[in-house]
Coordinates of C-alpha atoms in Angstrom, one line a residue:
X1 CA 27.7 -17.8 -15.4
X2 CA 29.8 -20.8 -16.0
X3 CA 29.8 -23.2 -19.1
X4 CA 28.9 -27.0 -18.2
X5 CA 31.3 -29.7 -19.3
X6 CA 29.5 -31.1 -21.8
X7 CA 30.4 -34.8 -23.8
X8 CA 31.7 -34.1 -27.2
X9 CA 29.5 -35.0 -30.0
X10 CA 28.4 -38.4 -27.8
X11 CA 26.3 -38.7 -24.7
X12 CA 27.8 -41.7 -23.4
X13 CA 31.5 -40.1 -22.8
X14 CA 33.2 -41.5 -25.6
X15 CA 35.1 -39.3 -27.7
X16 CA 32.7 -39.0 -31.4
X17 CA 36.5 -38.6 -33.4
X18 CA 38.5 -41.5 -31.3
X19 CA 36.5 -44.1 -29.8
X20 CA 38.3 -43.1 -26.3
X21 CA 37.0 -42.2 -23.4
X22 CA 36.6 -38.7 -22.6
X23 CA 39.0 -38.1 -19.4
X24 CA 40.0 -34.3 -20.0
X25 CA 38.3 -30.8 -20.7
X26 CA 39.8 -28.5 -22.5
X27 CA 39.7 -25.0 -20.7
X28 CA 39.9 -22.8 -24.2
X29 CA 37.1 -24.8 -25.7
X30 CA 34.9 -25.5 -23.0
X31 CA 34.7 -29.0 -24.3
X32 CA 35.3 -32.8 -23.2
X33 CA 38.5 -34.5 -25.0
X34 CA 40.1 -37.3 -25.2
X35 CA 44.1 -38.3 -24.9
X36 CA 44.3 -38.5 -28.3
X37 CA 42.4 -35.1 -29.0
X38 CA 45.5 -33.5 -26.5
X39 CA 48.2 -34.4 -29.0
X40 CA 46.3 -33.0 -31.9
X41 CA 47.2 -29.8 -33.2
X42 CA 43.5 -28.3 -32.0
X43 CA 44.3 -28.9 -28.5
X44 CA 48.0 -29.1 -28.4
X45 CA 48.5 -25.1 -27.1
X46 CA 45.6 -25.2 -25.0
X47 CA 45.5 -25.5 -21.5
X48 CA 43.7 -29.2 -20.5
X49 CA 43.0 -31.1 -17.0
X50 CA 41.3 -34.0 -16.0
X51 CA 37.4 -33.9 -16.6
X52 CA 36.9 -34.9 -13.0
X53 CA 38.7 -31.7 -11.6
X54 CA 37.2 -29.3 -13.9
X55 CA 34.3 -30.6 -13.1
X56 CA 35.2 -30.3 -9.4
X57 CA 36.5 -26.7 -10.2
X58 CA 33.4 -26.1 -12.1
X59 CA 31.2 -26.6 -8.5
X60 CA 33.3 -24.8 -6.3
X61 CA 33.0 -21.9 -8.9
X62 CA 29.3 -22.2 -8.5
X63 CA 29.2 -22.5 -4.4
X64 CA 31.8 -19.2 -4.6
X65 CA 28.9 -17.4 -6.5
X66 CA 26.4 -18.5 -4.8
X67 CA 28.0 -17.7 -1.5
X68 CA 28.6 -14.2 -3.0
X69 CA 25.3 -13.9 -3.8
X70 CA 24.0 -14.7 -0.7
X71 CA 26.2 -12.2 0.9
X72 CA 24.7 -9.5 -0.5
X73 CA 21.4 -10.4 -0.3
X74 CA 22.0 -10.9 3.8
X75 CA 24.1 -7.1 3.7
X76 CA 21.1 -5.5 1.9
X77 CA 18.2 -7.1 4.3
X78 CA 20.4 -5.8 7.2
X79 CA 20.9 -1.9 5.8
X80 CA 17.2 -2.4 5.1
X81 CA 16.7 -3.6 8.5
X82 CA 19.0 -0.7 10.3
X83 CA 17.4 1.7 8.0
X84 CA 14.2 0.9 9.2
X85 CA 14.7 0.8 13.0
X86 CA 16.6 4.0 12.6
X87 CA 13.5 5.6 11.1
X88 CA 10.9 4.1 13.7
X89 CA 13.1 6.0 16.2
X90 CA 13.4 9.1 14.2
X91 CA 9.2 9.2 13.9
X92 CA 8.7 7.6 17.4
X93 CA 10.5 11.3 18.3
X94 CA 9.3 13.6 16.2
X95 CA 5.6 12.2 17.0
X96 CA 6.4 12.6 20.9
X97 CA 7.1 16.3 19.7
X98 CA 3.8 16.4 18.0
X99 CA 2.1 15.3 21.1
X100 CA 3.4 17.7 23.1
X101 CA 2.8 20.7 21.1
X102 CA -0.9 19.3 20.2
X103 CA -1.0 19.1 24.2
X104 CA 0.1 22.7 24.4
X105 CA -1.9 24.4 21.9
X106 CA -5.0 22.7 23.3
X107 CA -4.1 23.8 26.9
X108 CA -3.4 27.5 25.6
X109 CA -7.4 27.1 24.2
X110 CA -8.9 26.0 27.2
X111 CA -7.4 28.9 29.0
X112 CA -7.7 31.6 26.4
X113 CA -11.7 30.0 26.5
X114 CA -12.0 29.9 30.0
X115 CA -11.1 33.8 30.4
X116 CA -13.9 34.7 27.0
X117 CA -16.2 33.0 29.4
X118 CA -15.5 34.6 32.7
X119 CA -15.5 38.0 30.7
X120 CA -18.8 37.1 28.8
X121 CA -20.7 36.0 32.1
X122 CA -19.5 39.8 33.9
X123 CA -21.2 41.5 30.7
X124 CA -23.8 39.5 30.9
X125 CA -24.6 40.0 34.9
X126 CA -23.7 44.2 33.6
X127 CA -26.3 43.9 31.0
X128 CA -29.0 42.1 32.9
X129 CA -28.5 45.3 35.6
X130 CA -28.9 47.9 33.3
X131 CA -32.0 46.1 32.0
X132 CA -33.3 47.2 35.2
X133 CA -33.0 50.9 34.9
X134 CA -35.7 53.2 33.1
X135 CA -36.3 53.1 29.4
X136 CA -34.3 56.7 28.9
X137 CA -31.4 55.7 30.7
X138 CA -30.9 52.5 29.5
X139 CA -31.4 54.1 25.7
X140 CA -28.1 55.7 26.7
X141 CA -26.0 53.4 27.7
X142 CA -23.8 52.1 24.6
X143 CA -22.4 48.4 26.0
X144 CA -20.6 47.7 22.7
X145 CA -18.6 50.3 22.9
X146 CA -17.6 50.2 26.8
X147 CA -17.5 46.3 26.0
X148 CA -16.5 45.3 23.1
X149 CA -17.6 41.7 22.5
X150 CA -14.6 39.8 20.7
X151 CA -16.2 37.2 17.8
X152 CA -15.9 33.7 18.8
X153 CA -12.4 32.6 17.2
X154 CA -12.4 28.5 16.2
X155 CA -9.3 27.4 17.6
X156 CA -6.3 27.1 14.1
X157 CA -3.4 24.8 14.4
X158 CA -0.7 26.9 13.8
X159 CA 1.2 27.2 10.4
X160 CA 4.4 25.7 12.2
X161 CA 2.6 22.7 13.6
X162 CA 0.9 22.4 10.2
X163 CA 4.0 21.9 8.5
X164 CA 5.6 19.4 11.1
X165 CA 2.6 17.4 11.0
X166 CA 2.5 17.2 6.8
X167 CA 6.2 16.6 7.1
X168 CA 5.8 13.7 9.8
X169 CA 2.8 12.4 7.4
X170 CA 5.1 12.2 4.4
X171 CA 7.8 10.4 6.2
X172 CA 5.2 7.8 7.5
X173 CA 4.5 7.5 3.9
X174 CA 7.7 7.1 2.9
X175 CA 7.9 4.4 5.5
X176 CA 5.3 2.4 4.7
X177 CA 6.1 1.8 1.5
X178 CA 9.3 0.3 2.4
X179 CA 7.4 -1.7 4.8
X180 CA 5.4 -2.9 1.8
X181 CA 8.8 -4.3 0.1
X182 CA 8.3 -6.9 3.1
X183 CA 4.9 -8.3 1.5
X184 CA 4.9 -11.7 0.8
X185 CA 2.4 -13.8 -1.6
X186 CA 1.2 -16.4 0.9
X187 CA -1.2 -19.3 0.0
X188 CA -3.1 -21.7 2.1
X189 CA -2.4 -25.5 2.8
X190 CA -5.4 -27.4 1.8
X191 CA -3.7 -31.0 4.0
X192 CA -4.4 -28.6 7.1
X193 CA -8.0 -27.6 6.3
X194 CA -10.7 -28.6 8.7
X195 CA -13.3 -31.0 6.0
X196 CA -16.1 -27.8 7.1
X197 CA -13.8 -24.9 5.0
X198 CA -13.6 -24.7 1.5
X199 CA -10.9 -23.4 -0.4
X200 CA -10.8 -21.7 -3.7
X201 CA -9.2 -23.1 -6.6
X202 CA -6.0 -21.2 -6.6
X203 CA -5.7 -21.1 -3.1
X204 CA -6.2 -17.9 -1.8
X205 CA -10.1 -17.6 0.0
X206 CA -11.4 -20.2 2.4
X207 CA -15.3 -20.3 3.4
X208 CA -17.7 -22.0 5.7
X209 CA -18.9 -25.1 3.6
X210 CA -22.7 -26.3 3.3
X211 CA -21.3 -30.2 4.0
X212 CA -18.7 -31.9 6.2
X213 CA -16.2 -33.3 3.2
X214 CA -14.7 -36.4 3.1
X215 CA -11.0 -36.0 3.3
X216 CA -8.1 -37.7 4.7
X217 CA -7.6 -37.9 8.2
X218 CA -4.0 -36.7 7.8
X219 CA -1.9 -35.8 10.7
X220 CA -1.3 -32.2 9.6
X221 CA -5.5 -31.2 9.2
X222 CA -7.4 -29.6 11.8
X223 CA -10.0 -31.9 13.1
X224 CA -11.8 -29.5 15.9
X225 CA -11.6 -26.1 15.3
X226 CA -12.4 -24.8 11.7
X227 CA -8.7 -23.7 10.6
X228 CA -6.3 -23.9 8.1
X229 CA -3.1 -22.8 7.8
X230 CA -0.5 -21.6 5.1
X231 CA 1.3 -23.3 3.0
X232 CA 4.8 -21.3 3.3
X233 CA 6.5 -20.8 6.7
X234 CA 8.8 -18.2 8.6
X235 CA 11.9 -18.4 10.2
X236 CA 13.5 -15.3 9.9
X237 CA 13.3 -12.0 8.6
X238 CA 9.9 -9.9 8.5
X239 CA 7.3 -10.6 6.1
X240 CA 4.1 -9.4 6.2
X241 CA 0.5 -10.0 4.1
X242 CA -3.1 -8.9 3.6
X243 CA -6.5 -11.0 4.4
X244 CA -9.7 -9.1 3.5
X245 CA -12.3 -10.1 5.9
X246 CA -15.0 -8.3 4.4
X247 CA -18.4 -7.8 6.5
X248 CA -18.0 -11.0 7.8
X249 CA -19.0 -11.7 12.2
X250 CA -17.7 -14.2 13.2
X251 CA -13.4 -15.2 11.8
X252 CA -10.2 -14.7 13.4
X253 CA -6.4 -13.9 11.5
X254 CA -3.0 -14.4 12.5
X255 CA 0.0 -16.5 12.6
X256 CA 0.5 -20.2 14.5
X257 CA 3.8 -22.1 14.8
X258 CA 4.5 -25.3 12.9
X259 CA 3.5 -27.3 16.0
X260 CA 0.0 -25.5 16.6
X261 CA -2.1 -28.6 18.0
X262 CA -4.3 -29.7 14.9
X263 CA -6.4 -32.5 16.7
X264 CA -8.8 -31.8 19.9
X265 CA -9.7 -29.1 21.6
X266 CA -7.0 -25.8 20.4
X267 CA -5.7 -23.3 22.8
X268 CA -6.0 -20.4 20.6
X269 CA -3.5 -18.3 22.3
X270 CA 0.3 -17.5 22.3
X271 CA 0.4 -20.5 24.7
X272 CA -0.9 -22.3 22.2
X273 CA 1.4 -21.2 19.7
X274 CA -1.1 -19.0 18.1
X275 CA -0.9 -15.2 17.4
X276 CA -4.3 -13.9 16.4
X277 CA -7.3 -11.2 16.6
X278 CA -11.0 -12.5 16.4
X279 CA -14.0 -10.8 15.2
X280 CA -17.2 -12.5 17.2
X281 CA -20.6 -10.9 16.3
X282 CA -19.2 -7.4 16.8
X283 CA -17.0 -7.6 19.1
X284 CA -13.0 -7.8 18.7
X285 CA -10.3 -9.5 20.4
X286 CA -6.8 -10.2 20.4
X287 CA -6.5 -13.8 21.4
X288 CA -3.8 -13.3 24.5
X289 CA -4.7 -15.5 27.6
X290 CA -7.1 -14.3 28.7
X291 CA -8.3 -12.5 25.7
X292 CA -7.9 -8.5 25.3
X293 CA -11.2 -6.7 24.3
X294 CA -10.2 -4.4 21.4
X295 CA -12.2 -1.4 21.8
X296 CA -12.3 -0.2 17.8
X297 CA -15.2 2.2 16.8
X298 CA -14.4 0.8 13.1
X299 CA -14.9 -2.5 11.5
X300 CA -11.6 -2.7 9.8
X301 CA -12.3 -4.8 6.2
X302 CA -8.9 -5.7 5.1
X303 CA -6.0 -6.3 7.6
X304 CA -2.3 -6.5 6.8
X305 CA -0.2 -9.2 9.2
X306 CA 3.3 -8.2 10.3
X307 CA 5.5 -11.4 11.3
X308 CA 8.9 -10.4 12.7
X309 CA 10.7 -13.4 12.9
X310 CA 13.6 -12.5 14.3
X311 CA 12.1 -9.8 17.2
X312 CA 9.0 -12.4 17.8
X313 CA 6.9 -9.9 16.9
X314 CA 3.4 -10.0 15.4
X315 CA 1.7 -6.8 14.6
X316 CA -2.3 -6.4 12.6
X317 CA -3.0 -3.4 10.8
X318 CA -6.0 -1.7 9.3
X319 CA -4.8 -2.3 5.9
X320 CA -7.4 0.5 4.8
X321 CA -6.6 3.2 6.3
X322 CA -3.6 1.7 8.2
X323 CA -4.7 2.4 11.6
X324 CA -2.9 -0.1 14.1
X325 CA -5.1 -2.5 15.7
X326 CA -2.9 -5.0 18.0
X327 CA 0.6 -5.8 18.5
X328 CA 1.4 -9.1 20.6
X329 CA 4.0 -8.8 23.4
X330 CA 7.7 -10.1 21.9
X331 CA 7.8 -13.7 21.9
X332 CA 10.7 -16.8 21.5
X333 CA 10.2 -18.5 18.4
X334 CA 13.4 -20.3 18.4
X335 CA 13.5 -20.8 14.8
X336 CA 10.2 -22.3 14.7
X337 CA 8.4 -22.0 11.3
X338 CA 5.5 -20.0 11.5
X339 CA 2.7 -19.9 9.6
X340 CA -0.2 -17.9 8.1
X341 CA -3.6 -18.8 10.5
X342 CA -7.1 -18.5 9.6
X343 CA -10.6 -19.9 11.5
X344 CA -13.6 -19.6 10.0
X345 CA -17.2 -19.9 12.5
X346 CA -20.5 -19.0 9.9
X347 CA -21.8 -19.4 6.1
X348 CA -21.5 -15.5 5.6
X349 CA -17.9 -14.9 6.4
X350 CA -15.0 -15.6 3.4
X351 CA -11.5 -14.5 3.8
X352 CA -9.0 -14.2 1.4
X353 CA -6.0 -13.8 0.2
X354 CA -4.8 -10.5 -1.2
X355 CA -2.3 -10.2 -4.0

């Protein structure tokens, strides 16, 4: 940290001692002085310069530190960055190994299965025929010990594969919690709510209001669709956040760029510069043009965003049991903020914020 030039003894740059003005700064004390305070014997050994370029010194020390500091923050984001892309190729591998031994051992089961059954239906045909001979010489026939039934065995995953597949599970966990280092606290704008939502006090839930409200008509509020958007915006980097959608029917989540239409009819769509998957009655959707049909056999109730900035790349998540759901094609952004999007359609469905 560096010291700031401060006035000695009087705010209005007059020497308190001398009555002059205070042109120089002493560098040993840290303090203001004035021409007279150089020739006294405090000051006379010290090393002194013109207030104006110590102060000037005093700035570019600060931009040098600052410039530092943002340095390193940029060199750690990048390792963090390389570290991750290195590690989605590591588990994109191994899991391509997984699939292909999974393939495998279930192959090896339908054949070892298939041959059980070809051998049960020929002991079955032998047993039907003996069934057919008299009582004293069927009595001494013995089929278990000509034939041998083997005991049904339930098909095992190997020991090997076992351990491969806990090891790929603990990496993925290791994983995501650097992806979580990526969350962001995000709030939403109330000047871009449609007057039908209603936001919480600090922010974080919006809701289907009872009433149309009265608010100002302001260029940045949605006037046809029920949306809002967030107040902080994206222009690099990844960053990604959490909306709990509850049990709610009828909402849809994503992202929007800075220039999302907010008056009229919206294309909600990348062509549209929006980014988002819709819950309507039961049915979900990513909101691509035309919309893709998301086939889930679970109602996911919380669901983490992923904004890539820099790939233009928006990813949703099951944040419960983080189960991918959607990831949009790569898009240009071209520096564009972008910006948390919500919609809101019914009087039962809130969604909010998570910390």
């Amino acid at each position: 940290c560096y010291p700031v030039p401060l006035p000695r003894e009087r705010g209005d740059g007059v020497c308190g001692e001398h009555q002059e003005t205070l042109k120089l700064f002493c560098e040993e004390d840290q303090t203001p002085i004035c021409v007279i305070c150089r020739e006294s014997r405090a000051h006379r050994a010290h090393t002194v310069a013109p207030i104006q370029e110590a102060a000037q010194d005093y700035l570019e020390a600060i931009a040098t530190e600052r410039e530092t500091k943002r340095q390193k923050i940029v060199s750690e984001f990048q390792q963090l960055r390389q570290f991750l892309e290195e590690q989605e190729r590591l588990l994109l591998a191994q899991l391509e190994k997984l699939d292909e031994a999974i393939v495998k051992i279930q192959n090896e089961n339908v054949t070892k299965l298939s041959e059980e059954i070809s051998h049960l239906s020929e002991l079955i045909g032998e047993m039907e025929g003996k069934c057919q001979k008299p009582a004293s010489e069927f009595l001494q026939v013995r089929l278990s010990e000509k034939h041998p039934i083997s005991p049904h065995r339930e098909g095992r995953i190997s020991p090997e594969l076992e351990v491969r597949l806990s090891d790929f599970s603990q990496k993925t966990i290791a994983v995501m919690e650097t992806l979580r280092k990526f969350k962001v606290n995000v709030t939403l704008d109330p000047d871009t709510a449609h007057p039908i939502l209603v936001l919480s006090e600090d922010w974080k839930s919006v809701r289907w209001g009872d009433t149309r409200q009265r608010l100002q008509d302001n260029p940045e509020r949605f006037d046809s669709d029920p949306c809002v958007l967030g107040c902080e915006g994206f222009t690099s980097g990844r960053h990604c956040w959490e909306v709990e959608v509850g049990d709610g029917r009828f909402w849809a989540v994503g992202v929007a760029r800075e220039s999302v239409r907010r008056k009229g009819e919206m294309n909600c769509s990348p062509k549209g510069g929006i980014w988002a998957v819709r819950r309507w009655w039961g049915q979900f959707r990513a909101l691509t043009s035309p919309v893709t049909p998301l086939p889930l056999s679970w109602a996911p109730s919380r669901i983490r965003v992923c904004l890539d900035c820099d790939r233009g790349q928006v990813t949703f998540i099951d944040a419960g049991d983080e189960a991918p759901i959607f990831t949009f094609p790569p898009a240009s952004f071209n520096t564009e903020r972008i910006r948390l999007w919500l919609q809101v359609w019914d009087p039962d469905t809130r969604l909010r914020l998570c910390p």
